[in-house]
N, CA, C and O atoms as a Maestro MAE file, in Angstrom:
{
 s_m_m2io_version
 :::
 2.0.0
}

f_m_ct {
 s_m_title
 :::
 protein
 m_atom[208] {
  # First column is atom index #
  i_m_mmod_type
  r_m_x_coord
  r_m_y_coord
  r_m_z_coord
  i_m_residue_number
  s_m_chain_name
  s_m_pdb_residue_name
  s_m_pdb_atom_name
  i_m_atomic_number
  :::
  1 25 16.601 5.732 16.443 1 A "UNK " " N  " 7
  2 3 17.050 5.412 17.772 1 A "UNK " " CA " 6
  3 2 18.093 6.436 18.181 1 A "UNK " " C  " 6
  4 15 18.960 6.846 17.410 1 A "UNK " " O  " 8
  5 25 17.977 6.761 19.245 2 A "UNK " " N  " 7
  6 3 18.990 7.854 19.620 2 A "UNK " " CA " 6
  7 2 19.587 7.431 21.125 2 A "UNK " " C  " 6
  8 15 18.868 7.022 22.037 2 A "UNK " " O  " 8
  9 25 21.166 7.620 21.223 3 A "UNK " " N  " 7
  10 3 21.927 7.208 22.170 3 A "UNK " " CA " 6
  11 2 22.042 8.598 23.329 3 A "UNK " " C  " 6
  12 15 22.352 9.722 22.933 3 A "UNK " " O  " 8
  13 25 21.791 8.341 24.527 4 A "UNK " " N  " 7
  14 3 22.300 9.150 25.326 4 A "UNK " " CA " 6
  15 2 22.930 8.740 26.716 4 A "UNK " " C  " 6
  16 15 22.262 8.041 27.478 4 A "UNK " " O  " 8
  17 25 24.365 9.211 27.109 5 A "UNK " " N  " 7
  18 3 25.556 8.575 28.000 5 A "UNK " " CA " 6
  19 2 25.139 6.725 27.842 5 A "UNK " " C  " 6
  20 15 24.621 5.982 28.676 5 A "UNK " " O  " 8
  21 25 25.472 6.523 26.859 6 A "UNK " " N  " 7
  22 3 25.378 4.832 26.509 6 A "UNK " " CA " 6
  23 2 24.117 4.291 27.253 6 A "UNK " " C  " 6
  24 15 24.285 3.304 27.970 6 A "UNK " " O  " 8
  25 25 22.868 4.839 27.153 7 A "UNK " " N  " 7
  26 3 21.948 4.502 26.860 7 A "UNK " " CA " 6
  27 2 20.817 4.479 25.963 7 A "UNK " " C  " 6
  28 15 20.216 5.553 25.921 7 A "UNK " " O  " 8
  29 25 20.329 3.500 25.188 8 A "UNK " " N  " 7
  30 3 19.725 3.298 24.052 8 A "UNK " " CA " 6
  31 2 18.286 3.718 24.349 8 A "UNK " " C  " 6
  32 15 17.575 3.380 25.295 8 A "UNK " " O  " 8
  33 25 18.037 4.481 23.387 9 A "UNK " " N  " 7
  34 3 16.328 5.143 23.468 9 A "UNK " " CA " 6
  35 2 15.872 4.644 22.127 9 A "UNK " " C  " 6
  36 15 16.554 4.276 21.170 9 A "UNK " " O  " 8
  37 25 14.360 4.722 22.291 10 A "UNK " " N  " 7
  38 3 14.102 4.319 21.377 10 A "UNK " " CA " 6
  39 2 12.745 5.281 21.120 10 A "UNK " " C  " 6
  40 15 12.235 5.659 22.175 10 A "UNK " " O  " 8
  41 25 11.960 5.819 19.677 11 A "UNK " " N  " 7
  42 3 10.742 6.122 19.970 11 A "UNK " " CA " 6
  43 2 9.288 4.933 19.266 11 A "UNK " " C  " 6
  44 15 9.269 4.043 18.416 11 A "UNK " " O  " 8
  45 25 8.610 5.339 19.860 12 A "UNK " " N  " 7
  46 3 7.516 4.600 19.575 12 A "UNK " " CA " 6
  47 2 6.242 4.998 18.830 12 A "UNK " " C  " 6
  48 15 5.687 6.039 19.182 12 A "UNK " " O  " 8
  49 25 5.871 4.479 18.117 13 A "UNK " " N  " 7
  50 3 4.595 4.986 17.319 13 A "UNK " " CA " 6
  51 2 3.334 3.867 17.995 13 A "UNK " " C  " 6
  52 15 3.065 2.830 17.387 13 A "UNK " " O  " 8
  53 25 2.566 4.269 19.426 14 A "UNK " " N  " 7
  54 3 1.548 3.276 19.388 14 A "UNK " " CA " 6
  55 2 0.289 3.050 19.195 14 A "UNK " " C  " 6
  56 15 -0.641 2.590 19.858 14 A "UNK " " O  " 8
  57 25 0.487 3.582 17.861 15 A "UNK " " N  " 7
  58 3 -0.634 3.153 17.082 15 A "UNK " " CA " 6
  59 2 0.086 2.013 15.838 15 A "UNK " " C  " 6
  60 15 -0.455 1.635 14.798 15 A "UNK " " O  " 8
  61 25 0.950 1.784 16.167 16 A "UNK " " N  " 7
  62 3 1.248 0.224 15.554 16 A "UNK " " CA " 6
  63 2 0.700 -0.601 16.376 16 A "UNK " " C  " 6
  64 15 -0.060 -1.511 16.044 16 A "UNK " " O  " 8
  65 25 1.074 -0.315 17.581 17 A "UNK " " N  " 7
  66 3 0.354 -1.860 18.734 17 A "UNK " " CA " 6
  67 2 -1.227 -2.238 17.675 17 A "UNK " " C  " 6
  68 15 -1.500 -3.390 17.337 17 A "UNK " " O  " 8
  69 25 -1.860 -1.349 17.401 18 A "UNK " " N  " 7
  70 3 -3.334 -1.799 16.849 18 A "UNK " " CA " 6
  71 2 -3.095 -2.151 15.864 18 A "UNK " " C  " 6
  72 15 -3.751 -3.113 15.465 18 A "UNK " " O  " 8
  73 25 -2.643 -1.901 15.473 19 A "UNK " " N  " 7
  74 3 -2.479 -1.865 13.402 19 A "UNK " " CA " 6
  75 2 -1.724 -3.408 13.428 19 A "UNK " " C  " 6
  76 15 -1.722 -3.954 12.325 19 A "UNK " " O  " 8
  77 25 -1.112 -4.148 14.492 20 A "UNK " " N  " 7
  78 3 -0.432 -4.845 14.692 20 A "UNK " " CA " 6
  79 2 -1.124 -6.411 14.739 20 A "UNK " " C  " 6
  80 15 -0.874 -7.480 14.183 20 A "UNK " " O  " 8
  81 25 -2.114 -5.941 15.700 21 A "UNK " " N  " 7
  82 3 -3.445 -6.921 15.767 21 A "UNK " " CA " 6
  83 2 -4.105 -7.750 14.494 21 A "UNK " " C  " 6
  84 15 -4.373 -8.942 14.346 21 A "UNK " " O  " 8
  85 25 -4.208 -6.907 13.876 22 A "UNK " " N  " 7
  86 3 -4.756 -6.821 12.243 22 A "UNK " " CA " 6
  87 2 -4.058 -7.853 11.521 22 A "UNK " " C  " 6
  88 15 -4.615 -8.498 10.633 22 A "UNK " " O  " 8
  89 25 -2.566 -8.079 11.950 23 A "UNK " " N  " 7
  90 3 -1.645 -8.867 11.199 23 A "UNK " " CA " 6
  91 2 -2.021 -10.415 11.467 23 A "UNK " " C  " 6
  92 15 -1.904 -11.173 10.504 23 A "UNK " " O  " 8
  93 25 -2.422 -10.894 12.580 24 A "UNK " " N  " 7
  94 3 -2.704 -11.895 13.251 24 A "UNK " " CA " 6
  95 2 -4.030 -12.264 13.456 24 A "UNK " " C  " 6
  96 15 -4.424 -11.861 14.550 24 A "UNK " " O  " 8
  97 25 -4.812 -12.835 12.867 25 A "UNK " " N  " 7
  98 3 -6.338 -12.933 13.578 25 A "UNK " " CA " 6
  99 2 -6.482 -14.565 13.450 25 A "UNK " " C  " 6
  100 15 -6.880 -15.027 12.380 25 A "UNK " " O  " 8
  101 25 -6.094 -15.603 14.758 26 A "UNK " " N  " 7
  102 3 -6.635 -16.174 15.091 26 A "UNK " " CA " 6
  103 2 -8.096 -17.026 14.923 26 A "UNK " " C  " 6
  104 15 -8.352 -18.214 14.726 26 A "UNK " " O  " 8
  105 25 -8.905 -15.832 15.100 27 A "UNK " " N  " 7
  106 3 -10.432 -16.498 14.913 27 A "UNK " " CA " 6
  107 2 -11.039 -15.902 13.696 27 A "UNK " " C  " 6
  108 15 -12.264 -15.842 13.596 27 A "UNK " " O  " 8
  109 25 -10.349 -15.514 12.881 28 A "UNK " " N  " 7
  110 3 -10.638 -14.951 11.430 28 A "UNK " " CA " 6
  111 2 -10.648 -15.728 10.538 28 A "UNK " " C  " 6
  112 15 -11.313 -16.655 11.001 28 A "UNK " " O  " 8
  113 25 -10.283 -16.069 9.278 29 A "UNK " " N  " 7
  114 3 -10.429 -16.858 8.010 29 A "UNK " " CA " 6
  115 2 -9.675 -17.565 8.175 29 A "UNK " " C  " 6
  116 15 -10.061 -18.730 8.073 29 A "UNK " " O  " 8
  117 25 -8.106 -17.345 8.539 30 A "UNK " " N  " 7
  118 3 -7.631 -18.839 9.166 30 A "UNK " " CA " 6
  119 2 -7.673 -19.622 9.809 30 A "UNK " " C  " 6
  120 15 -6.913 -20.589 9.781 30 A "UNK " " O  " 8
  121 25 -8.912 -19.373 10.873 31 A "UNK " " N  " 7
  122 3 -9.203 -20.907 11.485 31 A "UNK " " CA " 6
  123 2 -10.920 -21.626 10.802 31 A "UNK " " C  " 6
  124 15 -11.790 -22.340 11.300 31 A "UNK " " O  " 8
  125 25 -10.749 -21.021 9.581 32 A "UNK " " N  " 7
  126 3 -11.672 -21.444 8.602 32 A "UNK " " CA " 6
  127 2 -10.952 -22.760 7.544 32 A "UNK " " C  " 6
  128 15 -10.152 -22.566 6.629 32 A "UNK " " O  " 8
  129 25 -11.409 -23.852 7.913 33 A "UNK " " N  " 7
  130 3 -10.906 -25.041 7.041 33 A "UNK " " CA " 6
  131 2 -11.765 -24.867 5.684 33 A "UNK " " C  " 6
  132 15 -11.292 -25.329 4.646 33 A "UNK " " O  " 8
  133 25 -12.710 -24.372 5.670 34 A "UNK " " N  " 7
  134 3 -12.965 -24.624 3.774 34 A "UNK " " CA " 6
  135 2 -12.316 -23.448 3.414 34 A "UNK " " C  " 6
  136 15 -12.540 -23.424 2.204 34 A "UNK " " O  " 8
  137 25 -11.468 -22.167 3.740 35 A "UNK " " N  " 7
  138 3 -11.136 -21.572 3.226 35 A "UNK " " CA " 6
  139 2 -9.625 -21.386 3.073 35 A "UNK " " C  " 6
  140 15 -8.923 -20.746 2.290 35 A "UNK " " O  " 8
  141 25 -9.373 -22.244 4.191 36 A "UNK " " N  " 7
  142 3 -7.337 -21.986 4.362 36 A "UNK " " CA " 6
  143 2 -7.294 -23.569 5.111 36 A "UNK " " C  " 6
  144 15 -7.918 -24.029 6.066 36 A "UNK " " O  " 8
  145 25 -6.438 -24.048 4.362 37 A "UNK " " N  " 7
  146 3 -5.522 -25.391 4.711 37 A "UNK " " CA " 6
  147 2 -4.387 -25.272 4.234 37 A "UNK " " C  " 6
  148 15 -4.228 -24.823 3.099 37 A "UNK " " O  " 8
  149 25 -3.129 -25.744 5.199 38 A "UNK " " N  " 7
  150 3 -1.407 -25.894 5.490 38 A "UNK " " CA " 6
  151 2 -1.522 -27.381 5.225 38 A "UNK " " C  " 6
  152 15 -2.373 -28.038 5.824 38 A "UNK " " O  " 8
  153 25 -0.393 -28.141 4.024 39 A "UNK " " N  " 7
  154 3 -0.552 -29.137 3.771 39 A "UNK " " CA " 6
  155 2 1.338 -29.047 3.656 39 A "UNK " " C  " 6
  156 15 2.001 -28.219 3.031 39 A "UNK " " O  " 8
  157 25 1.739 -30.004 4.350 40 A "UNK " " N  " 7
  158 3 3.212 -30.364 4.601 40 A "UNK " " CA " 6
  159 2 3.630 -31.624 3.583 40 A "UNK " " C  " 6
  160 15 2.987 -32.665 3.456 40 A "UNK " " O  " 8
  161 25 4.518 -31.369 3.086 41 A "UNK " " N  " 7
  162 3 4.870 -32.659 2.383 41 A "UNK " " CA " 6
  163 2 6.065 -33.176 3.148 41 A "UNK " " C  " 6
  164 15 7.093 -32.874 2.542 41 A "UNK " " O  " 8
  165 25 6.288 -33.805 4.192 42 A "UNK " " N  " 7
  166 3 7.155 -34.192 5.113 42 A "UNK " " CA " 6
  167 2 8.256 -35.486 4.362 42 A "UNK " " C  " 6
  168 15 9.371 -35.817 4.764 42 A "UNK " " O  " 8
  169 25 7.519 -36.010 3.216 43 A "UNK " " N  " 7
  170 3 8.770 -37.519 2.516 43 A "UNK " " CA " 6
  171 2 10.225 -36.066 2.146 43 A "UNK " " C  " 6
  172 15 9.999 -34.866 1.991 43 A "UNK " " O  " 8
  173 25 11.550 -36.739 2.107 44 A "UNK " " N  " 7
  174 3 12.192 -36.390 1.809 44 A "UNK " " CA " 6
  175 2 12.632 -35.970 0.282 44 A "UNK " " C  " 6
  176 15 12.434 -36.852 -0.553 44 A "UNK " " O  " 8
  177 25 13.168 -34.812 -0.167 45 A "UNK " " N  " 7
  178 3 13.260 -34.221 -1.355 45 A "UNK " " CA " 6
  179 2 14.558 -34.365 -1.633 45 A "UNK " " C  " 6
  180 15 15.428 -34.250 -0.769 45 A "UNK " " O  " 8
  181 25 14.914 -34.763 -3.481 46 A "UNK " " N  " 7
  182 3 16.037 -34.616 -3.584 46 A "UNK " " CA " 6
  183 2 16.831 -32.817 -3.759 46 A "UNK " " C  " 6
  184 15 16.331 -31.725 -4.029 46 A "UNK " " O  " 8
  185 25 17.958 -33.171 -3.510 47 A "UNK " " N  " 7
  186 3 18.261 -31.971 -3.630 47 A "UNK " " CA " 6
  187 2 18.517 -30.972 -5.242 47 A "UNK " " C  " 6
  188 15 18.398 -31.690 -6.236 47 A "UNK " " O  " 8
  189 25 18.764 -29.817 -5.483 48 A "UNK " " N  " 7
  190 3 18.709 -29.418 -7.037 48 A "UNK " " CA " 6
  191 2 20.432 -29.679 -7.229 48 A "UNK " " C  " 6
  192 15 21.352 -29.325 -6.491 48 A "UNK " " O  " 8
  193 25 20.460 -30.498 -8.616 49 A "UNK " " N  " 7
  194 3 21.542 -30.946 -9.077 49 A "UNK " " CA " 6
  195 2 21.591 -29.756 -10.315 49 A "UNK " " C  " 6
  196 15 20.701 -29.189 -10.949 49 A "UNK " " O  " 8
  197 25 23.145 -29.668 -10.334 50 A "UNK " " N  " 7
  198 3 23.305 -28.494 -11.748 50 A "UNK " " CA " 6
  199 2 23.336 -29.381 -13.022 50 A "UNK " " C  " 6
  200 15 24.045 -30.386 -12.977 50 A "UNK " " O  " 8
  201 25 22.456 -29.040 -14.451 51 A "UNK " " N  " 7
  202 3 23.193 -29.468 -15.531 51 A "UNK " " CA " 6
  203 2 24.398 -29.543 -15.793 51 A "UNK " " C  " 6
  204 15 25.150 -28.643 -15.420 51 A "UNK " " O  " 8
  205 25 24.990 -30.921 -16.680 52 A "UNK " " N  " 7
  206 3 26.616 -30.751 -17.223 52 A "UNK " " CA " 6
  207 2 25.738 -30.207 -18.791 52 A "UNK " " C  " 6
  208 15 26.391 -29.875 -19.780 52 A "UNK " " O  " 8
  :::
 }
 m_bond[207] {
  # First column is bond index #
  i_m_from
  i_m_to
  i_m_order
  :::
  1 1 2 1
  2 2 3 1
  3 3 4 2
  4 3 5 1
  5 5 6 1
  6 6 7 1
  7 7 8 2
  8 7 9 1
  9 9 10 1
  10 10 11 1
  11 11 12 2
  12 11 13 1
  13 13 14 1
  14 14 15 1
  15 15 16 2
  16 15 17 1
  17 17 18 1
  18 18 19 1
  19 19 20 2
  20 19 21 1
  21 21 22 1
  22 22 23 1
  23 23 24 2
  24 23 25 1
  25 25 26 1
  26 26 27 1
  27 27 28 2
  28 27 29 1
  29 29 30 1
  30 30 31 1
  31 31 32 2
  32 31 33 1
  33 33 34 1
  34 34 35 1
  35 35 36 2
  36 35 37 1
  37 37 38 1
  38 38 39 1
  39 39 40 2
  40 39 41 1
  41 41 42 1
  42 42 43 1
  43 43 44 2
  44 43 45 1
  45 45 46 1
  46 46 47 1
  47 47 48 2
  48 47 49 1
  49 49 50 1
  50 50 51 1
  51 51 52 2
  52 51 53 1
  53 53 54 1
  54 54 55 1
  55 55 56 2
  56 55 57 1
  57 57 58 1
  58 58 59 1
  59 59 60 2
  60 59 61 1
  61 61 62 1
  62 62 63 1
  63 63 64 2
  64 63 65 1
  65 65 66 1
  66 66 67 1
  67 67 68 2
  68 67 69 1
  69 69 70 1
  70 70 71 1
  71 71 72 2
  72 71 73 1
  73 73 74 1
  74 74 75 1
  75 75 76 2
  76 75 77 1
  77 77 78 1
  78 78 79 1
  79 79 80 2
  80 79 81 1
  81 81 82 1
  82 82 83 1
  83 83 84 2
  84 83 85 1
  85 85 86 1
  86 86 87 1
  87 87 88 2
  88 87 89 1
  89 89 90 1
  90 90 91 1
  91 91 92 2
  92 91 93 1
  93 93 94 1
  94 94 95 1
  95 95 96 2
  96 95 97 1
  97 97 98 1
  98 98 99 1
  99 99 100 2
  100 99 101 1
  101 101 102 1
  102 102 103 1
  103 103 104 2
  104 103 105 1
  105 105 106 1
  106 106 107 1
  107 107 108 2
  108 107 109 1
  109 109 110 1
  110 110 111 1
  111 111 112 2
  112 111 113 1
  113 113 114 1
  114 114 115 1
  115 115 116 2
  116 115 117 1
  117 117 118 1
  118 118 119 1
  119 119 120 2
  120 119 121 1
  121 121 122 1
  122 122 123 1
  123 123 124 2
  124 123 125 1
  125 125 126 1
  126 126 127 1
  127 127 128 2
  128 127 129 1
  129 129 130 1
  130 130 131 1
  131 131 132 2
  132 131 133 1
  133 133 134 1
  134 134 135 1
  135 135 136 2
  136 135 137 1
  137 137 138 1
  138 138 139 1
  139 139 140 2
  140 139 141 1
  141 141 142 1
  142 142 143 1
  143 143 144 2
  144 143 145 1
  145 145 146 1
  146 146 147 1
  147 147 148 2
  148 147 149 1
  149 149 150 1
  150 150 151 1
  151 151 152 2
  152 151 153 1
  153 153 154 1
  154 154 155 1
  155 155 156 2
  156 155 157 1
  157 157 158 1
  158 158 159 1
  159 159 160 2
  160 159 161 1
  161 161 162 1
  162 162 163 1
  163 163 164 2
  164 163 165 1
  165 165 166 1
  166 166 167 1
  167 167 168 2
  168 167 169 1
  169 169 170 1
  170 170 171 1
  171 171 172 2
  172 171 173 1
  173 173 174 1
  174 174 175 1
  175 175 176 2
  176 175 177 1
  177 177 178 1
  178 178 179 1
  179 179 180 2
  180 179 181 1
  181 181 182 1
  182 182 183 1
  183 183 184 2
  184 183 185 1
  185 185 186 1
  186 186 187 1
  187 187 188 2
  188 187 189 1
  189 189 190 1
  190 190 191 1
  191 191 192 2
  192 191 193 1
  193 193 194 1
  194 194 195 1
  195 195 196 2
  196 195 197 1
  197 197 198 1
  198 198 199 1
  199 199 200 2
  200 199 201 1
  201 201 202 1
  202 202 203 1
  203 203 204 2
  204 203 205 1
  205 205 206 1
  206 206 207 1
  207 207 208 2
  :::
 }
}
């Protein structure tokens, strides 16, 4: 990042914007239920106690 008269620049590489896409896919294997399920255990946990 480079400053000029107190304004902030920045440069950009956009070929991340694509490469970016890739990170996220929606209609890909995660909205596949026999292959990916999020299972929450929502009851309350005790907390970690130290040995005496």
């Amino acid at each position: 990042m480079h400053k000029v008269e107190d304004t902030p620049l920045a440069e950009l590489d956009l070929g991340d914007l694509d490469r970016g896409k890739f990170d996220f896919d929606p209609n890909g294997h995660y909205a596949r239920p026999d292959l990916f399920t999020l299972q929450v255990n929502e009851s309350p946990q005790h907390t970690v106690q130290p040995r005496n």
